Amino acid sequence: MPVTYTAKLDEALNRLHVEGRYRTFIDIERKNGNFPHATWRRPDGSETSITVWCGNDYLGMGQHPVVLEAMHEAIDATGAGSGGTRNISGTTVYHKRLEAELADLHGKESSLVFSSAYIANDATLSTLPKLFPGLIIYSDELNHASMIEGIKRNGGAKRIFRHNDLDHLRALLAADDPAAPKLIAFESVYSMDGDFGPIAAICDLAEEFDALTYLDEVHAVGMYGPRGGGVAERDGLAHRIDIINGTLGKAFGVFGGYIAASAKMCDAIRSYAPGFIFTTSLPPAIAAGAAASIAHLKRDQTLRARHQTQAKILKLRLKGMGLPIIDHGSHIVPVIVGDPVHTKKLSDMLLDGYGIYVQPINFPTVPRGTERLRFTPSPVHGPEEMDKLVRAMDALWSHCALNRQELSA
Ligand SMILES: Cc1ncc(COP(=O)(O)O)c(C=O)c1O
């Protein structure tokens, strides 16, 4: 009896369709100098001008002249790719400069650049037990998939603590052998609810139980702290974090990820992590653009300040209309719809009827029943765009409340 590969694929895909969480990618073309505006290419080939409200180019740095200039210069000087792994001809002055910029950003001795923050999390967390035999990792239950994967694959012991629950974390730490090496892995800004991790209190517990700390600042770097070093920098806590993880692809507007830590920690990860060793290094132009972006955001407070103001204004206005938004005081604006089909329908209506692009967020990215639209206002969203969004949400929300059947259709 032959294996029915195609039927199995159909079954797997159908499961997603039935649950209403089959992912459809929207084909968009960003226009240089025009973000958050873009062109949406419909499946029939026709084009519509849209405003992107769900991107993670949080500060618009993806089209900032300083970044583009650095990338053009590097590409003209060195060409496209790096041509090798970091070990075999792929370490350039651009990579070294970027790593120095990152170490300085976080006040650490060293940093290591990876292909993405996903890879940085996965590669680092899956390697740590090789360095610390018997390591137990304590992981917040809402940690990003990249941390979960790294922790799962590492073959070491893991404990999952309830989200931001310090009592639970303490109980788990206290239940383990005091002599066992330990690491607490958590995030500074949880990207789907926009709430903050209790960094100081977790550092206190880490000190008490002699554990290392690992902080994912992917949704904070560039945006928080006087130089964009993240929430740990803002709160004067970066020195208490052993390993900081960040991305170059969101607020810094380019691509790639990294960890920043002690020279010895980075040296050990550099030497043992397959996800760092056995892959081509970032193209030099990417490294140059990222370094320019970081350097710029160390000095420029205006984008950071405007970003926070924009988020506050949007939350106030949506709240004023009685929409169920989550507000933890960060830059992320989630509106809970609570049903995958309704969320998709609302997103389609916004796109089709108003040229507003906000991708529906479903399980497994968020728990079932909390499906949502996640808005990411930026400093480059103007007052007109904000007005248009608020009016559209007002109209659709009232319309949908009266027409639940239409949403379910
Ligand atoms: C919390 C968190 N960590 C890590 C990542 C991965 O970042 P990157 O896009 O650089 O791979 C993401 C991506 O969305 C994230 O939300």
XYZ file of C-alpha atoms in Angstrom, residues 33-384:
352
model
C 10.421 56.957 1.398
C 6.701 56.322 1.632
C 6.278 53.994 4.641
C 3.710 53.214 6.096
C 2.129 53.404 2.632
C 2.524 50.447 0.348
C 0.910 48.820 -2.628
C -1.228 45.732 -2.188
C -1.165 43.380 -5.150
C -4.429 41.431 -5.173
C -4.541 37.842 -6.372
C -6.112 39.053 -9.658
C -3.090 41.292 -10.302
C -4.837 44.617 -9.586
C -3.167 47.066 -7.202
C -4.471 49.141 -4.300
C -2.697 51.715 -2.170
C -2.753 50.716 1.495
C -1.448 51.823 4.899
C 0.443 49.196 6.867
C -0.706 49.105 10.508
C 0.797 45.808 11.610
C 4.475 46.026 10.685
C 7.356 45.644 13.101
C 9.428 48.329 11.386
C 8.378 50.138 14.533
C 10.276 53.383 13.961
C 10.358 53.476 10.164
C 14.131 52.847 10.175
C 13.729 50.423 7.251
C 13.596 53.448 4.970
C 15.711 55.888 6.970
C 18.288 57.715 4.792
C 21.107 57.010 7.285
C 20.482 53.265 7.000
C 20.046 53.247 3.242
C 23.180 55.286 2.697
C 25.266 52.889 4.797
C 23.848 49.923 2.896
C 24.478 51.495 -0.525
C 28.043 52.346 0.458
C 28.729 48.824 1.696
C 27.195 47.122 -1.312
C 29.186 49.328 -3.679
C 32.346 48.653 -1.707
C 32.019 44.903 -1.141
C 29.257 43.393 -3.315
C 26.275 41.312 -2.256
C 26.950 38.345 0.007
C 29.646 37.699 2.594
C 30.745 34.546 0.797
C 31.251 32.370 3.829
C 30.509 31.328 7.366
C 31.977 33.480 10.112
C 34.795 30.967 10.461
C 35.572 30.585 6.767
C 36.025 34.000 5.143
C 32.664 35.454 6.272
C 33.879 37.782 9.042
C 34.311 41.299 7.678
C 34.972 44.721 9.128
C 31.198 45.305 8.872
C 30.421 42.333 11.128
C 33.055 43.403 13.631
C 31.742 46.972 13.640
C 28.167 45.783 14.153
C 29.149 43.541 17.058
C 31.086 46.371 18.694
C 28.060 48.660 18.274
C 25.783 46.051 19.910
C 28.118 45.313 22.821
C 28.295 49.044 23.501
C 24.502 49.419 23.202
C 23.945 46.934 26.016
C 27.029 47.787 28.071
C 28.382 44.266 27.580
C 31.903 43.115 26.779
C 30.872 41.377 23.612
C 28.104 40.403 21.205
C 27.450 37.808 18.506
C 25.373 38.369 15.375
C 23.151 35.577 14.006
C 20.948 35.265 10.907
C 17.917 36.336 12.968
C 16.809 36.722 16.575
C 14.920 33.463 16.125
C 18.189 31.704 15.329
C 20.003 33.587 18.091
C 17.472 32.344 20.669
C 17.301 28.830 19.308
C 21.055 28.436 18.852
C 22.017 29.948 22.205
C 19.425 28.211 24.366
C 20.033 24.848 22.714
C 23.785 25.193 23.270
C 23.866 26.320 26.902
C 23.518 22.813 28.422
C 26.677 21.814 26.549
C 28.463 24.578 28.431
C 26.749 24.028 31.778
C 26.057 20.292 32.165
C 22.942 19.672 34.242
C 21.567 23.152 33.419
C 17.901 23.705 34.329
C 16.118 26.378 32.273
C 13.147 28.214 33.830
C 11.068 29.582 30.984
C 8.073 31.947 31.060
C 5.074 30.156 29.554
C 4.545 32.964 27.047
C 8.110 32.989 25.743
C 8.484 33.253 21.992
C 8.534 30.117 19.836
C 12.261 30.565 19.159
C 13.090 30.263 22.860
C 10.729 27.335 23.298
C 12.335 25.505 20.366
C 15.851 26.101 21.666
C 14.926 24.925 25.151
C 13.072 21.867 23.830
C 15.902 20.774 21.597
C 18.670 21.162 24.120
C 18.001 17.915 25.915
C 18.377 19.603 29.305
C 15.871 20.016 32.103
C 13.218 22.693 31.796
C 10.582 24.209 34.050
C 7.805 26.386 32.711
C 6.595 29.128 35.043
C 3.214 30.817 34.705
C 3.428 34.075 32.833
C 5.172 36.746 34.948
C 4.302 34.732 38.075
C 7.172 35.329 40.489
C 5.743 33.083 43.214
C 5.545 30.201 40.790
C 9.074 30.874 39.545
C 10.354 31.022 43.126
C 8.635 27.739 43.996
C 10.190 26.015 40.981
C 13.658 27.380 41.760
C 13.371 26.377 45.407
C 12.311 22.837 44.509
C 15.515 22.120 42.581
C 18.977 21.133 43.751
C 20.674 24.354 44.965
C 23.904 23.176 43.356
C 22.399 22.696 39.874
C 23.258 25.346 37.268
C 20.166 27.391 36.423
C 19.006 29.954 33.877
C 15.823 32.053 33.798
C 14.621 32.894 30.269
C 12.039 35.636 29.728
C 11.110 38.658 27.634
C 11.081 42.373 28.370
C 8.055 43.156 26.173
C 5.687 40.319 25.276
C 4.777 41.148 21.736
C 1.175 39.990 21.531
C -0.233 41.599 24.717
C 2.443 44.290 24.955
C 3.027 43.649 28.674
C 6.415 43.898 30.388
C 8.420 41.178 32.116
C 9.286 41.955 35.794
C 13.008 42.318 35.105
C 14.178 43.594 38.496
C 12.226 40.980 40.472
C 13.463 38.155 38.237
C 17.046 39.402 38.646
C 16.507 39.344 42.430
C 15.343 35.723 42.253
C 18.246 34.841 39.959
C 20.666 36.302 42.487
C 19.014 34.518 45.399
C 19.100 31.143 43.608
C 22.412 31.692 41.834
C 20.858 31.495 38.367
C 21.849 33.125 35.090
C 19.377 35.467 33.349
C 18.446 35.433 29.656
C 16.317 38.337 28.390
C 14.699 38.600 24.948
C 14.476 42.330 24.165
C 13.353 41.816 20.560
C 10.320 44.095 20.952
C 12.200 46.709 22.949
C 15.616 47.352 21.419
C 15.798 50.678 19.622
C 12.554 51.783 21.299
C 13.198 51.860 25.056
C 16.087 53.244 27.083
C 17.995 56.498 26.589
C 20.106 54.915 23.815
C 17.627 52.302 22.580
C 19.200 49.538 24.666
C 15.772 48.179 25.639
C 13.726 48.038 28.827
C 16.691 46.724 30.837
C 18.618 49.840 29.855
C 15.630 52.086 30.617
C 15.344 50.580 34.096
C 19.093 50.551 34.770
C 19.148 46.738 34.891
C 21.199 45.689 31.858
C 24.215 44.868 34.049
C 22.094 42.290 35.908
C 21.217 40.369 32.742
C 23.740 37.741 31.673
C 22.551 37.325 28.081
C 20.474 39.894 26.181
C 18.860 38.818 22.919
C 17.703 41.301 20.283
C 16.739 41.667 16.651
C 18.050 43.904 13.903
C 14.869 43.372 11.896
C 12.226 45.292 13.822
C 12.953 48.744 15.321
C 16.391 48.800 13.681
C 14.644 48.211 10.369
C 17.113 45.824 8.748
C 17.641 42.086 9.332
C 19.461 39.696 11.661
C 19.598 38.964 15.380
C 22.133 38.830 18.174
C 23.069 38.157 21.744
C 25.105 40.493 23.946
C 26.938 39.071 26.967
C 30.343 38.691 28.612
C 33.315 38.067 26.330
C 33.636 34.552 27.694
C 29.946 33.705 27.184
C 30.037 34.963 23.585
C 33.273 33.105 22.939
C 31.749 29.854 24.191
C 28.512 30.246 22.171
C 30.576 31.237 19.115
C 32.577 28.061 19.525
C 29.787 25.568 20.312
C 26.509 26.732 18.703
C 25.834 24.994 15.365
C 23.317 27.740 14.481
C 26.144 30.261 14.624
C 28.928 28.144 13.156
C 27.458 26.311 10.198
C 25.737 29.069 8.256
C 26.707 31.904 5.945
C 27.190 35.188 7.774
C 25.003 38.244 7.148
C 25.669 40.150 3.916
C 28.052 43.031 4.745
C 25.521 45.626 3.522
C 22.977 44.291 6.027
C 25.540 44.517 8.814
C 26.444 48.064 7.723
C 22.789 49.167 7.633
C 22.068 47.662 11.035
C 25.149 49.277 12.597
C 24.145 52.670 11.154
C 20.612 52.262 12.491
C 21.794 51.341 15.997
C 24.275 54.227 16.054
C 21.565 56.646 14.913
C 19.049 55.480 17.497
C 21.622 55.776 20.282
C 21.503 59.534 19.689
C 18.048 60.310 18.268
C 15.386 60.559 20.982
C 12.717 62.036 18.735
C 11.644 58.832 16.996
C 11.420 56.951 20.314
C 9.387 59.725 21.960
C 7.045 60.091 18.978
C 6.562 56.334 18.827
C 5.313 56.232 22.417
C 3.063 59.244 21.856
C 1.496 57.647 18.784
C 0.737 54.455 20.717
C -0.827 56.456 23.564
C -3.018 58.447 21.184
C -4.248 55.385 19.303
C -5.042 53.528 22.533
C -6.918 56.513 23.951
C -8.983 56.891 20.810
C -9.838 53.189 20.461
C -10.625 52.961 24.174
C -12.808 56.025 23.846
C -14.906 54.134 21.312
C -15.285 51.276 23.764
C -13.108 48.793 21.884
C -11.605 45.942 23.959
C -7.949 46.877 23.743
C -5.169 45.597 25.965
C -3.090 48.403 27.458
C 0.030 47.661 29.450
C 1.683 50.978 28.625
C 3.849 49.699 25.796
C 3.845 50.550 22.080
C 1.708 47.562 21.071
C -2.044 48.035 20.559
C -3.986 44.741 20.522
C -7.741 44.757 19.918
C -9.239 41.472 21.057
C -11.856 39.966 18.729
C -11.877 36.502 20.297
C -12.698 34.364 17.288
C -10.428 33.421 14.369
C -13.085 33.689 11.664
C -14.337 37.059 12.873
C -10.800 38.381 13.169
C -9.981 37.370 9.617
C -13.202 38.874 8.341
C -12.555 42.187 10.097
C -9.033 42.265 8.723
C -10.366 41.559 5.190
C -12.979 44.302 5.522
C -10.376 46.828 6.687
C -8.114 45.966 3.779
C -10.763 45.769 1.087
C -12.949 48.646 2.161
C -10.486 51.086 3.704
C -6.993 50.232 2.442
C -5.929 49.483 6.032
C -3.678 46.486 6.445
C -3.672 44.717 9.803
C -2.978 41.000 9.774
C -5.250 38.784 11.931
C -3.383 37.095 14.793
C -4.551 33.574 15.624
C -3.581 30.457 17.572
C -0.828 29.300 18.085
C 0.645 32.815 18.103
C -1.984 33.707 20.750
C -4.233 31.420 22.857
C -7.509 30.327 21.278
C -10.353 32.719 22.136
C -7.998 35.723 22.215
C -7.626 36.142 18.454
C -6.911 39.761 17.734
C -5.931 42.621 15.502
C -2.545 43.925 16.614
C -1.859 47.513 15.610
C 1.632 48.949 15.601
C 1.502 52.734 15.293
C 4.816 54.315 14.357
C 6.334 57.800 14.260
C 5.708 57.874 10.498
C 1.953 57.246 10.719
C 0.496 60.751 10.256
C -2.642 62.203 11.898
C -4.662 61.565 8.723
